[in-house]
Short mmCIF file of C-alpha atoms in Angstrom, two decimals:
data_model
loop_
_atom_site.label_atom_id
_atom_site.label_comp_id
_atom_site.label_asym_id
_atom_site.label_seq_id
_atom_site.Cartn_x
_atom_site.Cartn_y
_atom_site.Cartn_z
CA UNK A 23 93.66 75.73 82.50
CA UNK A 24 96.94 77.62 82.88
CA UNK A 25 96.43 80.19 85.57
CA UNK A 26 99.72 81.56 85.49
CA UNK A 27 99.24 83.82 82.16
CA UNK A 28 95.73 85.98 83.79
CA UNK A 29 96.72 88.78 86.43
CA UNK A 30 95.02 88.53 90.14
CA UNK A 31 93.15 91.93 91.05
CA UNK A 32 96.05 93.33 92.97
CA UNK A 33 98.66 93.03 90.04
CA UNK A 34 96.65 95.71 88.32
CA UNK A 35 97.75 98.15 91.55
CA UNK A 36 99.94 100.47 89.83
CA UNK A 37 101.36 101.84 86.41
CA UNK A 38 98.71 104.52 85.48
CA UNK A 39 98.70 106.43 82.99
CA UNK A 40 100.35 109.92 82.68
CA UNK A 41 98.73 112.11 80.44
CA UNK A 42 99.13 115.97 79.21
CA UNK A 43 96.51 118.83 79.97
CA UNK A 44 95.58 120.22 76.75
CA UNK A 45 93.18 123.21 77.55
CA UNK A 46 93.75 124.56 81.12
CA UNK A 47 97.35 125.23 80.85
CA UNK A 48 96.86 128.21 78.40
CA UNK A 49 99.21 130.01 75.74
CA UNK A 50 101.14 131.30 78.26
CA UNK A 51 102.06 127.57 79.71
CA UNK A 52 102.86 127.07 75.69
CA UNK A 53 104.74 130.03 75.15
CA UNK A 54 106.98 129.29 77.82
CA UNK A 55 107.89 125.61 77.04
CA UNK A 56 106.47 124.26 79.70
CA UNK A 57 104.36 121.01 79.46
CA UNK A 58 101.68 119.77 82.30
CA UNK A 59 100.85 115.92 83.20
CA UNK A 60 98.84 114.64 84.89
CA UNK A 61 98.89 110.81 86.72
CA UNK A 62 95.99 109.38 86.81
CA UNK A 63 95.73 107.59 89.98
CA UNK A 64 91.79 106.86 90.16
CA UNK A 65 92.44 104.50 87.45
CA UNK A 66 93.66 102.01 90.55
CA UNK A 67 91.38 99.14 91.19
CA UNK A 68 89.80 100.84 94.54
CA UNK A 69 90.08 104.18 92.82
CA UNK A 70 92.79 106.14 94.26
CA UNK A 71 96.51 106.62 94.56
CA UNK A 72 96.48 104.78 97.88
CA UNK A 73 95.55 101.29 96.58
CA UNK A 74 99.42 101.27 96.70
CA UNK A 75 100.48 101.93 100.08
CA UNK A 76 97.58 99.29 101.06
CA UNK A 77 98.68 97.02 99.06
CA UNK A 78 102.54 97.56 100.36
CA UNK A 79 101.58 98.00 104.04
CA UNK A 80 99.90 94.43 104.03
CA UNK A 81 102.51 92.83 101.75
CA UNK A 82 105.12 93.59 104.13
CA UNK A 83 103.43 93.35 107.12
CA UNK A 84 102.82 89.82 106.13
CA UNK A 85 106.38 89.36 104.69
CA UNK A 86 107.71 90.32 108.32
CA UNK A 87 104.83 87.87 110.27
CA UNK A 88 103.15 90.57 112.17
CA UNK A 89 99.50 89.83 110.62
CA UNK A 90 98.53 86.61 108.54
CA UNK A 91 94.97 86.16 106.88
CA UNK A 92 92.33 85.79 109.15
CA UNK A 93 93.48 88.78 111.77
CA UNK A 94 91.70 91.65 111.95
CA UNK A 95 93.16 95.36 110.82
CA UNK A 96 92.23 98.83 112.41
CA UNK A 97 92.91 102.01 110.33
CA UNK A 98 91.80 105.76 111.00
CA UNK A 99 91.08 107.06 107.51
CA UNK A 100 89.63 110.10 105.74
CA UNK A 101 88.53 108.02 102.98
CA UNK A 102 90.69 106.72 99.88
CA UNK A 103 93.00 104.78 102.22
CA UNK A 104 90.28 102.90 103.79
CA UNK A 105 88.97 102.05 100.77
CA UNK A 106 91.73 100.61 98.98
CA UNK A 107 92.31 98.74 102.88
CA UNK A 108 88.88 97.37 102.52
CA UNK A 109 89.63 96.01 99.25
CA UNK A 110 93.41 94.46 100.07
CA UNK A 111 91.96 92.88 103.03
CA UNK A 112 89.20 91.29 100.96
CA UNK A 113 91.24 89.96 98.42
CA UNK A 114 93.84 88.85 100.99
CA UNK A 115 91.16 87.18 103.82
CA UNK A 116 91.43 89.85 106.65
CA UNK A 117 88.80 91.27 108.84
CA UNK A 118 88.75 95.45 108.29
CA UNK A 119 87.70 98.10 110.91
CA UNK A 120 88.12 101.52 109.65
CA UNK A 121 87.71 104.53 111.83
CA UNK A 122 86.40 107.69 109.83
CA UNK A 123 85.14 111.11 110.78
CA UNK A 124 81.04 111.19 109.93
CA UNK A 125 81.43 114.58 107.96
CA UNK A 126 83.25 112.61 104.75
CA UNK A 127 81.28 111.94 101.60
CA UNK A 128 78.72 109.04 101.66
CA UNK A 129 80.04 107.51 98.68
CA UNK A 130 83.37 106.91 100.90
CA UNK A 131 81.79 105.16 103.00
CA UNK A 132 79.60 102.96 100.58
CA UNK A 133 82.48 101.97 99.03
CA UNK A 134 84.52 100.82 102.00
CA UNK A 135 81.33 98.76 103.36
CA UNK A 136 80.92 97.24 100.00
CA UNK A 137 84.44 95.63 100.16
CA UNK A 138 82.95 94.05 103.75
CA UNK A 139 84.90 96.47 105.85
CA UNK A 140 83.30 97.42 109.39
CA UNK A 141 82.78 101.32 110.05
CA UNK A 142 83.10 103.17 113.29
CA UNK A 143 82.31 106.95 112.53
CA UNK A 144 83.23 109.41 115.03
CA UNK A 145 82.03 112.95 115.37
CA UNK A 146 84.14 115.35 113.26
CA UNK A 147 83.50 117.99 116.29
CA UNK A 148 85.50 115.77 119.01
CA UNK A 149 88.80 116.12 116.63
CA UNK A 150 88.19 114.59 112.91
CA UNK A 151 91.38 112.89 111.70
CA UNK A 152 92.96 113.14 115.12
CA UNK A 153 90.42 111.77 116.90
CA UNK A 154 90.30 108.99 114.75
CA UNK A 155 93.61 108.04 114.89
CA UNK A 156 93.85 108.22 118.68
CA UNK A 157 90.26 105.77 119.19
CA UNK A 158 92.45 103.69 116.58
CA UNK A 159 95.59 103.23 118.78
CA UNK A 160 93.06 103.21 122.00
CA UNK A 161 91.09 99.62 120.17
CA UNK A 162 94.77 98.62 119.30
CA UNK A 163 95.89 98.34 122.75
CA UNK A 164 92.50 96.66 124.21
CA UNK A 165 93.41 93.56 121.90
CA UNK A 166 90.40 94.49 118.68
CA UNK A 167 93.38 94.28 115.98
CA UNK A 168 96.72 95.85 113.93
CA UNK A 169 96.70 99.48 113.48
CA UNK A 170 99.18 99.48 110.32
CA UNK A 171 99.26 102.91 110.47
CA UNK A 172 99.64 104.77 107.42
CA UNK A 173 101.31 107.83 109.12
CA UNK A 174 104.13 105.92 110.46
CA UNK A 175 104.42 102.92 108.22
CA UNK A 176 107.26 103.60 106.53
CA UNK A 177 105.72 100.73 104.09
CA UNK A 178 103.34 103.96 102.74
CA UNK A 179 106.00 105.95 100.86
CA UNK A 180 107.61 102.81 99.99
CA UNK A 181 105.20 101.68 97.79
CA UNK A 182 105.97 105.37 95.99
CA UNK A 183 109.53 104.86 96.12
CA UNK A 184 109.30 101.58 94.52
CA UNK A 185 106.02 102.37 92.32
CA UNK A 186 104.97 106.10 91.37
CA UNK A 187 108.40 107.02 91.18
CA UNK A 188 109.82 105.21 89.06
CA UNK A 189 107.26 105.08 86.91
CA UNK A 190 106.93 108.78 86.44
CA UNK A 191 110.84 108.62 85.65
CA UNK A 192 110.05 106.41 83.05
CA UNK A 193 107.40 107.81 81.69
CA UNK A 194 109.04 110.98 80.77
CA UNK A 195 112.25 109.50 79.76
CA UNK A 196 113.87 111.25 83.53
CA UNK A 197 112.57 114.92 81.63
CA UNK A 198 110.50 115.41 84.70
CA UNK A 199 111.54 119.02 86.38
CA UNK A 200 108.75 119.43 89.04
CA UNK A 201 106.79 116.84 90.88
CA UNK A 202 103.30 118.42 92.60
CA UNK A 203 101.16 116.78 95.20
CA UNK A 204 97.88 117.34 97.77
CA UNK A 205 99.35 116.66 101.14
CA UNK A 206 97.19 114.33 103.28
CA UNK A 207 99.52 111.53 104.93
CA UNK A 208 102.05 112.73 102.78
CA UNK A 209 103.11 109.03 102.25
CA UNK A 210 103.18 109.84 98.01
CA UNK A 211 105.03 112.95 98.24
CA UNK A 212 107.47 111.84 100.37
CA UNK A 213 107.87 108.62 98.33
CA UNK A 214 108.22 109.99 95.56
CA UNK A 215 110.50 112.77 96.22
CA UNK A 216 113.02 109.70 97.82
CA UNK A 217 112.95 108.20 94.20
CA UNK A 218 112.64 111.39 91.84
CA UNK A 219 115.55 113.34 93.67
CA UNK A 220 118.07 110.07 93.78
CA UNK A 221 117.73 109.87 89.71
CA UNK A 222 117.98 113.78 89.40
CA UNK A 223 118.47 116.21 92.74
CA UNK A 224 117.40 119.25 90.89
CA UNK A 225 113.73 117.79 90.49
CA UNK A 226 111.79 120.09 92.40
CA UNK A 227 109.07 119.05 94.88
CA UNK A 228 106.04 121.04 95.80
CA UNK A 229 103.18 120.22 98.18
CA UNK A 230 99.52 121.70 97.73
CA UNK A 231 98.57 122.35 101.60
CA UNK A 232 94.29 124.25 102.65
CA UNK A 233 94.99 127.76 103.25
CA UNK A 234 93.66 128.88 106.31
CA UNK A 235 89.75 127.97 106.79
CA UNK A 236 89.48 125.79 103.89
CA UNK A 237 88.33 122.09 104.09
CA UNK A 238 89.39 120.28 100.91
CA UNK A 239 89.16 116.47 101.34
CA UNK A 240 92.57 114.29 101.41
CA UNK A 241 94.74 117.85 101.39
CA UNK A 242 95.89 118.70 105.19
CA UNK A 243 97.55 120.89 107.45
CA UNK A 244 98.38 118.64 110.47
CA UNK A 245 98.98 120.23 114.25
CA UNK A 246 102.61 119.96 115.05
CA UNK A 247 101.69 116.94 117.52
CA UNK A 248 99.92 114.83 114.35
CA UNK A 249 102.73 115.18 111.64
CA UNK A 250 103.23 111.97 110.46
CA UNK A 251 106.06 110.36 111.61
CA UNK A 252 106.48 109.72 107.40
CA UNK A 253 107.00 113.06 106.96
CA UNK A 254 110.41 114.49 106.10
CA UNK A 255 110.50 118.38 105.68
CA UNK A 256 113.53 118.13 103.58
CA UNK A 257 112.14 116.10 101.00
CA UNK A 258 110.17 119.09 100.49
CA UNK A 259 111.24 122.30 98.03
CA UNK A 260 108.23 124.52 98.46
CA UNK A 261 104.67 124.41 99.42
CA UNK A 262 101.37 126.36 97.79
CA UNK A 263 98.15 127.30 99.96
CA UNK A 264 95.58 126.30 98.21
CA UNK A 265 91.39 127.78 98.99
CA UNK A 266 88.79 125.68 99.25
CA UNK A 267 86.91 127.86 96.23
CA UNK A 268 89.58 127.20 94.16
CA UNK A 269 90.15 123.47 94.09
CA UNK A 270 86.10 123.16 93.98
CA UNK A 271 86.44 125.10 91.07
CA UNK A 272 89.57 124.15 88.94
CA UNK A 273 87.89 119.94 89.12
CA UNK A 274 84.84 121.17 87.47
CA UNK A 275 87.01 122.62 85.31
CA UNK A 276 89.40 119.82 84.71
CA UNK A 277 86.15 117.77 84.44
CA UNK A 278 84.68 119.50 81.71
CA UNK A 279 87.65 120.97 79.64
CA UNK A 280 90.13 118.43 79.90
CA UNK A 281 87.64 115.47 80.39
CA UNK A 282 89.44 114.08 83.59
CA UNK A 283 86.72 113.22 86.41
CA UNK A 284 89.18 113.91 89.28
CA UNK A 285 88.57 115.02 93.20
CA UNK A 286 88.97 118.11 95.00
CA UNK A 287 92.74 117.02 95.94
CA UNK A 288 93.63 116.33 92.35
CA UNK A 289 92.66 119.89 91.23
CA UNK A 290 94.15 121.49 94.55
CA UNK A 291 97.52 119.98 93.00
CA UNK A 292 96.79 121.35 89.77
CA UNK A 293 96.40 124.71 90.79
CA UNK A 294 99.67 124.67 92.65
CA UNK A 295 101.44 123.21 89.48
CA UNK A 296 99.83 125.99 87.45
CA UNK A 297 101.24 128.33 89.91
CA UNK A 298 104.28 126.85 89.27
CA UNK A 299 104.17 126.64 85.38
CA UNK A 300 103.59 130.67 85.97
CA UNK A 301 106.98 131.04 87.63
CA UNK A 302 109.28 128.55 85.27
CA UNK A 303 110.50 128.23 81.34
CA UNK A 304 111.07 124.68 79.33
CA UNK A 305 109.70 122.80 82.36
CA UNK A 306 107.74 118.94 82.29
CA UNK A 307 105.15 119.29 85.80
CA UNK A 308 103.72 116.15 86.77
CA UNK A 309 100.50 116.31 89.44
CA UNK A 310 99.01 113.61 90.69
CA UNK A 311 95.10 112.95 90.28
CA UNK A 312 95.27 111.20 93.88
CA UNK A 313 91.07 109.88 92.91
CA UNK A 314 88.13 109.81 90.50
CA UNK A 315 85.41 112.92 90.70
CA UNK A 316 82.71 110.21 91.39
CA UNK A 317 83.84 109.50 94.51
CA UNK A 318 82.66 113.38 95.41
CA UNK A 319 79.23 113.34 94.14
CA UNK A 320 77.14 113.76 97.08
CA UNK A 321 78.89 117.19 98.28
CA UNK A 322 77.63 118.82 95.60
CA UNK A 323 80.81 120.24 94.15
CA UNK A 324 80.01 119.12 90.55
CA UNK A 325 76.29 120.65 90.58
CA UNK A 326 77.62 124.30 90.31
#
């Protein structure tokens, strides 16, 4: 049998589908040219955007021989990145211990024991994410694995420099004027701003960040002394504040009226880039739907 013409699982990372919102935008979107898209990034094999940067960071980690199959990997994680870890590390023989706050949704962390990762939850009231990341570095150094570090791997937005971006170029023939994103490691938007603004500099880059008080899974506001090392302000044109209400609302919306099951991120970008649309004329928006709504279920978001 010839092998050689049927894809493995991880060749199916990537190249998504970009599709236009229909209903939510409104006549006014119409009336002033402008058109909305959205990526559709839970159509990944692990479900979210960052099957990519997993993918890349143990690619090139291998590439370099820092890890090689059999070694075992350490990642803090709110969720989607773990996942698509847990599922890399599977298909590419590695041993996966993922660190994750215990207030994150229980289908997370079915998902990331079902690829045969090993979880270590840690109270969300000693520090979440930050706590996390430290007890990862802390194991690192007492011999238990690799962190690869997604917020200081510059293999994260490379996988968006050499994937999402120029794919979304592609897909709308270089017409794309505004690229918005949820802000979580900020590996995709930075990424993808690198790519979209050495085509066309006038591309305009906008990250969705909680407004104060509001918990929205995968969007953050990081302390000065936990920005990721990734993260490049300048890459960066403007930034929206998104409420918790809101993004809970807009994915039932985008659920029901545009028939795309996405998670609380996903819509948090889509209200920023219909605040945008409000603001511009004859302008192609691309959001990314960083996951699938499924992934969610358990919170109770989609019962209202």
């Amino acid at each position: 049998m010839n092998t050689a013409t049927y894809p493995t699982i991880e060749q199916t990372v990537g190249n998504t589908p970009l599709v236009r919102l229909q209903r939510i935008p409104g006549a006014d979107s119409d009336a002033r040219g402008n058109v909305i898209l959205a990526k559709l990034e839970g159509n990944n094999p692990a479900g979210s955007v960052k099957d990519r940067p997993a993918l890349s960071m143990i690619r090139h980690a291998e590439a370099r021989g820092e890890i090689r199959p059999g070694d075992t990997l350490i990642e803090a994680t709110s969720g989607n990145t773990g996942i698509a870890l847990a599922m890399v590390a599977a298909m590419r023989g590695y041993r996966m211990i993922l660190i994750m706050p215990d207030n994150l949704s229980l289908e997370r962390r079915a998902a990331m024991t079902a690829y045969g990762a090993q979880l270590i939850l840690t109270p969300a009231s000693k520090g979440g994410m930050e706590y996390a990341r430290d007890l990862a570095l802390a194991m690192q150094s007492e011999g238990k694995g690799k962190v690869l570090d997604q917020f200081a791997n510059p293999d994260n937005p490379r996988a968006h420099i050499e994937g999402t971006g120029p794919e979304l170029w592609t897909q709308t023939g270089g017409r794309i004027t505004h690229f918005v994103s949820a802000m979580g490691t900020t590996g995709t938007i930075m990424g993808v701003s690198t790519y979209l603004k050495s085509q066309n500099p006038a591309v305009q880059v906008i990250g969705a960040q909680p407004a104060e008080g509001s918990q929205i899974p995968g969007i953050r506001k990081w302390p000065e002394a936990y920005l990721p090392a990734i993260f490049d302000r300048s890459r960066i044109d403007g930034y929206e504040s998104i409420e918790q209400t809101e993004a809970e609302s807009m994915a039932r919306r985008l659920a029901a009226e545009e028939g795309i099951f996405g998670g609380i991120s996903s819509a948090g970008a889509l209200v920023a880039a219909l605040r945008v649309s409000a603001r511009v004329e004859n302008a192609t928006i691309v959001f990314i739907v960083c996951d699938r709504g499924d992934r969610y279920l358990s919170t109770g978001v989609f019962n209202t």
